[in-house]
Amino acid sequence: MNAIIRGKPDNLDEIGQRFERARLTQPVFLNSVPKAGTHLIRNIMRMFVHPDQHWRREYIQHALLSRSRDAFLADRPMISWGHMLFSDESAVALRDTRHIVLVRDPYDWVLARARFYLSDEFQGNLEHIKNGGAAIEDVIMMMILGAHGRVPDLKDVFSMNAVAWMGSSAVIVRYEDIVESLKDLGSKRAEAFFRQLLADCGLDLPTDWRERVEAGSDPKESRTARENLKVTVEVPKVLSDTHKRVVDFHAPGLRALLGYR
């Protein structure tokens, strides 16, 4: 599906200049299920990696892989980001890359996806459902079961963007663990979480890591943060019990596989 995300560029390149950032010795790819917090993990990691090693061309996706392969060159390591589904081509491209896959609780992901598709920031092939064009309950069902010929269903998205990578060397990171750590940055738990995340990217935890995390996670610097979306209709904060049962029917065992209860 072709889509355009509108909004102002962030100021994180300027903000990051106050930090002495490390250089990667191996390529890093921040992969994610779309609408699982891609901007959040990307913006945090930008505060730790030298700006010369930021892949700036575009979000890497399977359709763009042929022109993005130099993001994964071992002799010119970069940190890049995107939504890379599993395939023979992507497995070859990422073979020698440190690979992080960000996932989100499917229950909350459904609402985040609906919020995005119904926002002014999104331009694509579902414009007709905005501004009450479709009832919110029906929009949520589209986010679960897909919209024929327009957007893929939940099971397909999670299967090819997350589950298929679980059998590889990719490291699975849960969006909720990032959020919980951000809420309690002074804790040993948060320190352990970010130490491990950086280690999985081949980096050490600097002494000023909390300042860096706070700078990168500032919602004002994310075009797709919930606070910054201009949503055309009200979206529930919690998925209804009926919609939860539909998710469980459509993708049985998915939440448990990803570590959710």
GROMACS .gro file of C-alpha atoms in nm:
model
  261
    1MET     CA    1   0.000   0.000   0.000
    2ASN     CA    2   0.134   0.343  -0.096
    3ALA     CA    3   0.103   0.605   0.176
    4ILE     CA    4   0.239   0.946   0.267
    5ILE     CA    5   0.305   1.066   0.621
    6ARG     CA    6   0.268   1.439   0.661
    7GLY     CA    7   0.427   1.649   0.933
    8LYS     CA    8   0.728   1.858   1.027
    9PRO     CA    9   1.077   1.704   1.041
   10ASP     CA   10   1.213   1.656   1.392
   11ASN     CA   11   1.502   1.849   1.551
   12LEU     CA   12   1.690   1.546   1.681
   13ASP     CA   13   1.993   1.598   1.457
   14GLU     CA   14   2.051   1.930   1.633
   15ILE     CA   15   1.959   1.796   1.977
   16GLY     CA   16   2.197   1.502   1.934
   17GLN     CA   17   2.494   1.732   1.882
   18ARG     CA   18   2.529   1.775   2.258
   19PHE     CA   19   2.620   1.407   2.294
   20GLU     CA   20   2.944   1.236   2.198
   21ARG     CA   21   2.805   0.941   2.006
   22ALA     CA   22   2.975   0.607   1.945
   23ARG     CA   23   3.063   0.452   1.611
   24LEU     CA   24   2.918   0.118   1.503
   25THR     CA   25   3.146  -0.166   1.403
   26GLN     CA   26   2.862  -0.368   1.249
   27PRO     CA   27   2.543  -0.266   1.065
   28VAL     CA   28   2.226  -0.237   1.275
   29PHE     CA   29   1.871  -0.259   1.141
   30LEU     CA   30   1.579  -0.147   1.357
   31ASN     CA   31   1.294  -0.349   1.210
   32SER     CA   32   0.938  -0.327   1.336
   33VAL     CA   33   0.580  -0.423   1.289
   34PRO     CA   34   0.427  -0.108   1.134
   35LYS     CA   35   0.265   0.107   1.406
   36ALA     CA   36   0.459  -0.066   1.684
   37GLY     CA   37   0.669   0.235   1.786
   38THR     CA   38   0.920   0.263   1.502
   39HIS     CA   39   0.985   0.634   1.551
   40LEU     CA   40   1.035   0.585   1.925
   41ILE     CA   41   1.312   0.325   1.906
   42ARG     CA   42   1.470   0.498   1.606
   43ASN     CA   43   1.482   0.838   1.776
   44ILE     CA   44   1.626   0.695   2.097
   45MET     CA   45   1.902   0.511   1.911
   46ARG     CA   46   1.991   0.822   1.712
   47MET     CA   47   2.114   0.972   2.039
   48PHE     CA   48   2.373   0.693   2.077
   49VAL     CA   49   2.507   0.637   1.723
   50HIS     CA   50   2.742   0.876   1.541
   51PRO     CA   51   2.537   1.085   1.293
   52ASP     CA   52   2.766   0.987   1.004
   53GLN     CA   53   2.630   0.636   1.044
   54HIS     CA   54   2.258   0.725   1.030
   55TRP     CA   55   2.081   0.590   0.724
   56ARG     CA   56   1.883   0.892   0.607
   57ARG     CA   57   1.755   0.796   0.265
   58GLU     CA   58   1.423   0.637   0.360
   59TYR     CA   59   1.244   0.381   0.573
   60ILE     CA   60   1.363   0.049   0.434
   61GLN     CA   61   1.089  -0.188   0.319
   62HIS     CA   62   1.093  -0.503   0.111
   63ALA     CA   63   0.981  -0.316  -0.200
   64LEU     CA   64   1.280  -0.080  -0.163
   65LEU     CA   65   1.537  -0.345  -0.072
   66SER     CA   66   1.715  -0.346  -0.407
   67ARG     CA   67   1.811   0.020  -0.369
   68SER     CA   68   1.882   0.001   0.004
   69ARG     CA   69   2.132  -0.283   0.026
   70ASP     CA   70   2.420  -0.048   0.099
   71ALA     CA   71   2.260   0.017   0.441
   72PHE     CA   72   2.382  -0.330   0.540
   73LEU     CA   73   2.743  -0.318   0.416
   74ALA     CA   74   2.987  -0.462   0.670
   75ASP     CA   75   3.269  -0.227   0.569
   76ARG     CA   76   3.047   0.082   0.604
   77PRO     CA   77   2.826   0.004   0.905
   78MET     CA   78   2.509   0.210   0.937
   79ILE     CA   79   2.207   0.213   1.163
   80SER     CA   80   1.891   0.196   0.955
   81TRP     CA   81   1.522   0.142   1.021
   82GLY     CA   82   1.205   0.030   0.852
   83HIS     CA   83   0.948  -0.246   0.811
   84MET     CA   84   1.117  -0.548   0.655
   85LEU     CA   85   0.901  -0.853   0.606
   86PHE     CA   86   1.062  -1.196   0.600
   87SER     CA   87   1.167  -1.334   0.262
   88ASP     CA   88   1.462  -1.507   0.100
   89GLU     CA   89   1.591  -1.169  -0.020
   90SER     CA   90   1.563  -0.997   0.318
   91ALA     CA   91   1.722  -1.294   0.496
   92VAL     CA   92   2.023  -1.268   0.266
   93ALA     CA   93   2.045  -0.889   0.300
   94LEU     CA   94   2.033  -0.899   0.682
   95ARG     CA   95   2.252  -1.206   0.734
   96ASP     CA   96   2.546  -1.014   0.886
   97THR     CA   97   2.346  -0.727   1.037
   98ARG     CA   98   2.251  -0.679   1.402
   99HIS     CA   99   1.874  -0.707   1.370
  100ILE     CA  100   1.622  -0.569   1.619
  101VAL     CA  101   1.251  -0.643   1.566
  102LEU     CA  102   1.006  -0.424   1.758
  103VAL     CA  103   0.664  -0.572   1.834
  104ARG     CA  104   0.353  -0.451   2.015
  105ASP     CA  105   0.061  -0.615   2.191
  106PRO     CA  106  -0.184  -0.693   1.906
  107TYR     CA  107  -0.473  -0.562   2.117
  108ASP     CA  108  -0.314  -0.216   2.143
  109TRP     CA  109  -0.167  -0.234   1.793
  110VAL     CA  110  -0.517  -0.253   1.643
  111LEU     CA  111  -0.609   0.079   1.804
  112ALA     CA  112  -0.277   0.244   1.716
  113ARG     CA  113  -0.322   0.137   1.356
  114ALA     CA  114  -0.679   0.269   1.348
  115ARG     CA  115  -0.568   0.599   1.502
  116PHE     CA  116  -0.303   0.641   1.234
  117TYR     CA  117  -0.525   0.554   0.938
  118LEU     CA  118  -0.788   0.797   1.065
  119SER     CA  119  -0.542   1.084   1.115
  120ASP     CA  120  -0.474   1.385   0.896
  121GLU     CA  121  -0.108   1.282   0.894
  122PHE     CA  122  -0.187   0.970   0.690
  123GLN     CA  123  -0.258   0.996   0.319
  124GLY     CA  124  -0.334   0.675   0.136
  125ASN     CA  125  -0.609   0.461  -0.008
  126LEU     CA  126  -0.841   0.472   0.293
  127GLU     CA  127  -0.927   0.842   0.289
  128HIS     CA  128  -1.297   0.757   0.252
  129ILE     CA  129  -1.316   0.602   0.601
  130LYS     CA  130  -1.209   0.926   0.774
  131ASN     CA  131  -1.435   1.187   0.933
  132GLY     CA  132  -1.698   0.928   1.017
  133GLY     CA  133  -1.709   0.779   0.669
  134ALA     CA  134  -1.712   0.439   0.841
  135ALA     CA  135  -1.819   0.361   1.196
  136ILE     CA  136  -1.523   0.328   1.432
  137GLU     CA  137  -1.627  -0.030   1.518
  138ASP     CA  138  -1.601  -0.120   1.149
  139VAL     CA  139  -1.267   0.056   1.112
  140ILE     CA  140  -1.132  -0.152   1.401
  141MET     CA  141  -1.252  -0.467   1.226
  142MET     CA  142  -1.062  -0.353   0.913
  143MET     CA  143  -0.749  -0.319   1.123
  144ILE     CA  144  -0.792  -0.680   1.240
  145LEU     CA  145  -0.922  -0.858   0.931
  146GLY     CA  146  -0.789  -0.621   0.667
  147ALA     CA  147  -0.964  -0.415   0.402
  148HIS     CA  148  -0.996  -0.614   0.081
  149GLY     CA  149  -0.744  -0.500  -0.176
  150ARG     CA  150  -0.629  -0.208   0.040
  151VAL     CA  151  -0.458  -0.312   0.365
  152PRO     CA  152  -0.335  -0.649   0.494
  153ASP     CA  153  -0.486  -0.822   0.794
  154LEU     CA  154  -0.333  -0.840   1.141
  155LYS     CA  155  -0.221  -1.201   1.115
  156ASP     CA  156  -0.039  -1.142   0.788
  157VAL     CA  157   0.136  -0.829   0.918
  158PHE     CA  158   0.257  -0.994   1.238
  159SER     CA  159   0.344  -1.325   1.070
  160MET     CA  160   0.574  -1.175   0.808
  161ASN     CA  161   0.709  -0.875   1.003
  162ALA     CA  162   0.769  -1.041   1.339
  163VAL     CA  163   0.690  -1.410   1.385
  164ALA     CA  164   0.899  -1.525   1.088
  165TRP     CA  165   1.202  -1.344   1.230
  166MET     CA  166   1.168  -1.512   1.570
  167GLY     CA  167   1.342  -1.823   1.438
  168SER     CA  168   1.643  -1.619   1.325
  169SER     CA  169   1.918  -1.431   1.508
  170ALA     CA  170   1.694  -1.124   1.531
  171VAL     CA  171   1.631  -0.983   1.879
  172ILE     CA  172   1.264  -0.927   1.964
  173VAL     CA  173   1.194  -0.609   2.163
  174ARG     CA  174   0.850  -0.525   2.298
  175TYR     CA  175   0.720  -0.169   2.267
  176GLU     CA  176   0.562  -0.194   2.611
  177ASP     CA  177   0.901  -0.267   2.770
  178ILE     CA  178   1.039   0.055   2.623
  179VAL     CA  179   0.740   0.252   2.752
  180GLU     CA  180   0.762   0.101   3.100
  181SER     CA  181   1.133   0.180   3.117
  182LEU     CA  182   1.068   0.539   3.008
  183LYS     CA  183   0.819   0.579   3.291
  184ASP     CA  184   1.081   0.473   3.547
  185LEU     CA  185   1.417   0.582   3.403
  186GLY     CA  186   1.575   0.604   3.745
  187SER     CA  187   1.526   0.235   3.814
  188LYS     CA  188   1.773  -0.051   3.785
  189ARG     CA  189   1.517  -0.225   3.564
  190ALA     CA  190   1.528   0.059   3.310
  191GLU     CA  191   1.906   0.066   3.321
  192ALA     CA  192   1.921  -0.308   3.255
  193PHE     CA  193   1.675  -0.276   2.968
  194PHE     CA  194   1.863  -0.003   2.785
  195ARG     CA  195   2.199  -0.165   2.859
  196GLN     CA  196   2.075  -0.481   2.686
  197LEU     CA  197   1.919  -0.289   2.395
  198LEU     CA  198   2.245  -0.108   2.330
  199ALA     CA  199   2.444  -0.429   2.368
  200ASP     CA  200   2.221  -0.593   2.107
  201CYS     CA  201   2.319  -0.304   1.879
  202GLY     CA  202   2.688  -0.351   1.958
  203LEU     CA  203   2.717  -0.049   2.189
  204ASP     CA  204   2.806   0.017   2.552
  205LEU     CA  205   2.581   0.209   2.790
  206PRO     CA  206   2.729   0.559   2.846
  207THR     CA  207   2.704   0.732   3.182
  208ASP     CA  208   2.462   0.994   3.044
  209TRP     CA  209   2.229   0.736   2.892
  210ARG     CA  210   1.922   0.869   3.072
  211GLU     CA  211   1.963   1.217   2.923
  212ARG     CA  212   2.002   1.066   2.579
  213VAL     CA  213   1.694   0.845   2.617
  214GLU     CA  214   1.486   1.140   2.740
  215ALA     CA  215   1.595   1.351   2.442
  216GLY     CA  216   1.524   1.082   2.185
  217SER     CA  217   1.189   0.977   2.332
  218ASP     CA  218   1.042   1.328   2.352
  219PRO     CA  219   0.697   1.298   2.187
  220LYS     CA  220   0.735   1.649   2.042
  221GLU     CA  221   1.003   1.511   1.811
  222SER     CA  222   0.790   1.231   1.665
  223ARG     CA  223   0.547   1.302   1.382
  224THR     CA  224   0.353   0.983   1.450
  225ALA     CA  225   0.338   0.999   1.831
  226ARG     CA  226  -0.018   0.962   1.957
  227GLU     CA  227  -0.012   1.315   2.102
  228ASN     CA  228   0.071   1.466   1.764
  229LEU     CA  229  -0.184   1.290   1.545
  230LYS     CA  230  -0.488   1.488   1.437
  231VAL     CA  231  -0.740   1.204   1.443
  232THR     CA  232  -1.062   1.268   1.251
  233VAL     CA  233  -1.284   1.059   1.483
  234GLU     CA  234  -1.256   0.938   1.840
  235VAL     CA  235  -1.081   0.604   1.880
  236PRO     CA  236  -1.134   0.396   2.198
  237LYS     CA  237  -0.846   0.387   2.444
  238VAL     CA  238  -0.897   0.016   2.513
  239LEU     CA  239  -1.002  -0.258   2.272
  240SER     CA  240  -1.350  -0.394   2.341
  241ASP     CA  241  -1.393  -0.749   2.465
  242THR     CA  242  -1.563  -0.841   2.138
  243HIS     CA  243  -1.276  -0.708   1.929
  244LYS     CA  244  -1.029  -0.888   2.156
  245ARG     CA  245  -1.212  -1.213   2.088
  246VAL     CA  246  -1.197  -1.142   1.715
  247VAL     CA  247  -0.819  -1.090   1.739
  248ASP     CA  248  -0.786  -1.421   1.927
  249PHE     CA  249  -1.002  -1.598   1.669
  250HIS     CA  250  -0.814  -1.448   1.376
  251ALA     CA  251  -0.462  -1.505   1.514
  252PRO     CA  252  -0.485  -1.769   1.788
  253GLY     CA  253  -0.169  -1.800   1.994
  254LEU     CA  254  -0.008  -1.483   1.854
  255ARG     CA  255  -0.012  -1.280   2.175
  256ALA     CA  256   0.131  -1.566   2.378
  257LEU     CA  257   0.403  -1.626   2.119
  258LEU     CA  258   0.508  -1.262   2.146
  259GLY     CA  259   0.511  -1.278   2.525
  260TYR     CA  260   0.176  -1.117   2.608
  261ARG     CA  261  -0.091  -1.252   2.842
   0.00000   0.00000   0.00000
